[in-house]
Amino acid sequence: MECFLIEGDKPLYGSVRVGRSKNAVLPLMAASILFDEVILEEVPKLRDVISFKKLLEFMGAEVECQDECVIKVEELEPFAPYEIVRTMRASFLVLGPLLARYGRAKVSLPGGCVIGARPVDIHLKAFEQMGARINIESGYVIADAPKLKGAEIYLDFPSVGATENILLAASFLEDETVIRNAALEPEVADLANFLKKAGVEIEGIGTSTLRVKGPIREQKMVWKSIPDRIEAATLMMAIAITGGEGEVNGVCKEHMENVVNKLLQIGVELDFKEEIVYVRGKLPFKPSNIITAPYPGFPTDLQAQMMVMLTQADGVSTVQETIFENRFMHVPELMRMGADLRISGNTVTIKGPSKLRGAPVMVSDLRAGAALVIAGLAARGKTIVRRIYHIDRGYERLDRKLKQLGASVKRVSERELGLEE
Ligand code: UD1
């Protein structure tokens, strides 16, 4: 297994480019089920993209992924096996399009993951409302809908995945579907804009009520997704926490208002010029209180990284996680690096500024991994970040991008360091 070896406590300088959004690309790969051919441009080289490719290929699609991803679909077997779905929850997004196109689907339940139980009840309730019969057998959702129909659906929670899954199914139908309390995330809007370009009538993009009326009129589509706002913010934080100065290119400020405000509040200097943000870190930061919330609230996917930033704030800060019930796996690892953190329920209290020290740490999930890397960059001495395959799921060569900014980050095999694999 590979790990990152980081020599921290060096200010980062220079310029780095953000890729296309992972969370926008994966639903678009699911959308390809409804088309003859979809070409996605500038697809990031991520483990999750490879997993999705495998899933589509397993079902019978032809997928070629280089800089662009070309997906050709003729006839699919509507079956998503546990072995692939378990590696990535976003696989569950194939249920809606399979059900709409083939009238039936067998898709493995994603199961729990380290950050929480993550059920799919909201997805399933919606498909039942659209006329599907759903059974759960041996860990599989077996859905049957000879004729799926439009419906008026109210989501109990603005779930990103459920909104996308329903949107995908509804795009295939000729009658109208209304999704109320829809998720507002920019990645949902990206998917809706793609479907709209394909001829689906969609009203309310970017709002909590989506009115969707198919069918799809263009069978071949080319699309370039929005920039990855989570990667952008992660790189901005990496520069700031080292007291460095640099440019992050290819960002969309409009998608990052909440994070930008919080970074400005704690004293990070940010200057936006079109798609470039110029970042300057002035330490120590000022303390702050963060509460994660659905968009446009503070993203749960940046909670761990922001917590590391607040370890360098002069005073007491809090971070409250309201989206996932178990998303503090990074806390004990950060404490081993010298952070002063206390968990109470869904809130972590952070006393800063702490002098972080390098240590061997273990990644539990994608964003926790990014947080530990940021901590390693700020820490004095050597940090070994293990289980970086989690990081590779959602960041394209994070080590290379940080190296471009002058960081000392090496990808090495654990064996090279004499560690047990
Ligand atoms: C998406 C993102 C993920 C991000 C999350 C929240 C992708 C591929 N992933 O995940 O990076 O962290 O949004 O912004 O886009 N829930 C239920 N029942 C359901 C569905 C969800 O209880 O049927 C709960 C989940 O357990 C979780 C919360 O709702 O606690 C948010 O989930 P959701 O918005 O669906 O997130 P994902 O689409 O899985």
GROMACS .gro file of N, CA and C and ligand atoms in nm, residues 22-23 26 89-90 117-123 157-162 164 185 300-301 323-325 327 367, ligand 1:
model
  120
   22LYS      N    1  -1.588   1.594  -0.872
   22LYS     CA    2  -1.618   1.450  -0.858
   22LYS      C    3  -1.769   1.429  -0.839
   23ASN      N    4  -1.829   1.509  -0.751
   23ASN     CA    5  -1.970   1.488  -0.719
   23ASN      C    6  -2.063   1.533  -0.831
   26LEU      N    7  -1.987   1.198  -1.121
   26LEU     CA    8  -2.045   1.065  -1.095
   26LEU      C    9  -2.194   1.057  -1.133
   89ARG      N   10  -2.083   0.479  -0.265
   89ARG     CA   11  -2.227   0.498  -0.247
   89ARG      C   12  -2.294   0.559  -0.370
   90ALA      N   13  -2.219   0.642  -0.444
   90ALA     CA   14  -2.278   0.708  -0.560
   90ALA      C   15  -2.328   0.608  -0.664
  117ALA      N   16  -2.458   0.583   0.893
  117ALA     CA   17  -2.541   0.474   0.842
  117ALA      C   18  -2.581   0.497   0.695
  118ARG      N   19  -2.607   0.619   0.659
  118ARG     CA   20  -2.641   0.660   0.523
  118ARG      C   21  -2.746   0.571   0.456
  119PRO      N   22  -2.868   0.575   0.507
  119PRO     CA   23  -2.974   0.495   0.444
  119PRO      C   24  -3.016   0.552   0.308
  120VAL      N   25  -3.104   0.478   0.238
  120VAL     CA   26  -3.152   0.524   0.106
  120VAL      C   27  -3.305   0.530   0.104
  121ASP      N   28  -3.364   0.543   0.223
  121ASP     CA   29  -3.510   0.541   0.233
  121ASP      C   30  -3.577   0.651   0.151
  122ILE      N   31  -3.513   0.767   0.143
  122ILE     CA   32  -3.574   0.880   0.070
  122ILE      C   33  -3.581   0.847  -0.080
  123HIS      N   34  -3.476   0.784  -0.132
  123HIS     CA   35  -3.476   0.742  -0.273
  123HIS      C   36  -3.592   0.645  -0.297
  157PHE      N   37  -3.579   1.518   0.362
  157PHE     CA   38  -3.452   1.588   0.383
  157PHE      C   39  -3.398   1.618   0.243
  158PRO      N   40  -3.336   1.734   0.222
  158PRO     CA   41  -3.288   1.765   0.086
  158PRO      C   42  -3.165   1.683   0.049
  159SER      N   43  -3.184   1.553   0.035
  159SER     CA   44  -3.074   1.461   0.004
  159SER      C   45  -3.023   1.488  -0.138
  160VAL      N   46  -2.892   1.501  -0.149
  160VAL     CA   47  -2.829   1.526  -0.279
  160VAL      C   48  -2.854   1.406  -0.371
  161GLY      N   49  -2.820   1.287  -0.322
  161GLY     CA   50  -2.833   1.167  -0.403
  161GLY      C   51  -2.977   1.139  -0.443
  162ALA      N   52  -3.072   1.155  -0.349
  162ALA     CA   53  -3.212   1.126  -0.381
  162ALA      C   54  -3.262   1.225  -0.486
  164GLU      N   55  -3.093   1.370  -0.716
  164GLU     CA   56  -3.034   1.334  -0.846
  164GLU      C   57  -3.097   1.207  -0.904
  185GLU      N   58  -2.750   2.185  -0.397
  185GLU     CA   59  -2.606   2.178  -0.427
  185GLU      C   60  -2.580   2.209  -0.575
  300THR      N   61  -2.042   1.970   0.467
  300THR     CA   62  -1.986   1.866   0.552
  300THR      C   63  -1.854   1.813   0.494
  301ASP      N   64  -1.840   1.819   0.361
  301ASP     CA   65  -1.718   1.767   0.298
  301ASP      C   66  -1.596   1.856   0.325
  323ILE      N   67  -2.487   1.678   0.931
  323ILE     CA   68  -2.530   1.597   0.816
  323ILE      C   69  -2.504   1.448   0.840
  324PHE      N   70  -2.384   1.415   0.886
  324PHE     CA   71  -2.350   1.274   0.911
  324PHE      C   72  -2.326   1.254   1.060
  325GLU      N   73  -2.366   1.136   1.110
  325GLU     CA   74  -2.364   1.117   1.255
  325GLU      C   75  -2.228   1.072   1.309
  327ARG      N   76  -1.892   1.165   1.174
  327ARG     CA   77  -1.789   1.216   1.084
  327ARG      C   78  -1.675   1.286   1.159
  367ARG      N   79  -1.249   1.279   0.306
  367ARG     CA   80  -1.223   1.417   0.352
  367ARG      C   81  -1.139   1.421   0.478
  422UD1     C1   82  -2.352   1.363  -0.137
  422UD1     C2   83  -2.206   1.377  -0.172
  422UD1     C3   84  -2.119   1.372  -0.047
  422UD1     C4   85  -2.167   1.475   0.054
  422UD1     C5   86  -2.316   1.462   0.079
  422UD1     C6   87  -2.372   1.574   0.168
  422UD1     C7   88  -2.195   1.278  -0.393
  422UD1     C8   89  -2.148   1.165  -0.478
  422UD1     N1   90  -2.168   1.269  -0.262
  422UD1     O1   91  -2.368   1.236  -0.076
  422UD1     O2   92  -1.986   1.398  -0.085
  422UD1     O3   93  -2.100   1.457   0.176
  422UD1     O4   94  -2.387   1.467  -0.047
  422UD1     O5   95  -2.346   1.698   0.113
  422UD1     O6   96  -2.250   1.374  -0.441
  422UD1     N2   97  -3.011   1.029   0.400
  422UD1     C9   98  -3.111   0.950   0.450
  422UD1     N3   99  -3.189   0.879   0.360
  422UD1    C10  100  -3.169   0.884   0.226
  422UD1    C11  101  -3.065   0.965   0.175
  422UD1    C12  102  -2.987   1.037   0.265
  422UD1     O7  103  -3.133   0.943   0.570
  422UD1     O8  104  -3.241   0.818   0.151
  422UD1    C13  105  -2.923   1.103   0.494
  422UD1    C14  106  -2.780   1.051   0.490
  422UD1     O9  107  -2.764   0.939   0.573
  422UD1    C15  108  -2.702   1.169   0.538
  422UD1    C16  109  -2.782   1.288   0.482
  422UD1    O10  110  -2.911   1.237   0.453
  422UD1    O11  111  -2.701   1.175   0.678
  422UD1    C17  112  -2.721   1.349   0.357
  422UD1    O12  113  -2.715   1.255   0.255
  422UD1     P1  114  -2.719   1.291   0.100
  422UD1    O13  115  -2.747   1.436   0.082
  422UD1    O14  116  -2.808   1.193   0.034
  422UD1    O15  117  -2.569   1.262   0.060
  422UD1     P2  118  -2.514   1.174  -0.058
  422UD1    O16  119  -2.594   1.200  -0.182
  422UD1    O17  120  -2.495   1.035  -0.013
   0.00000   0.00000   0.00000
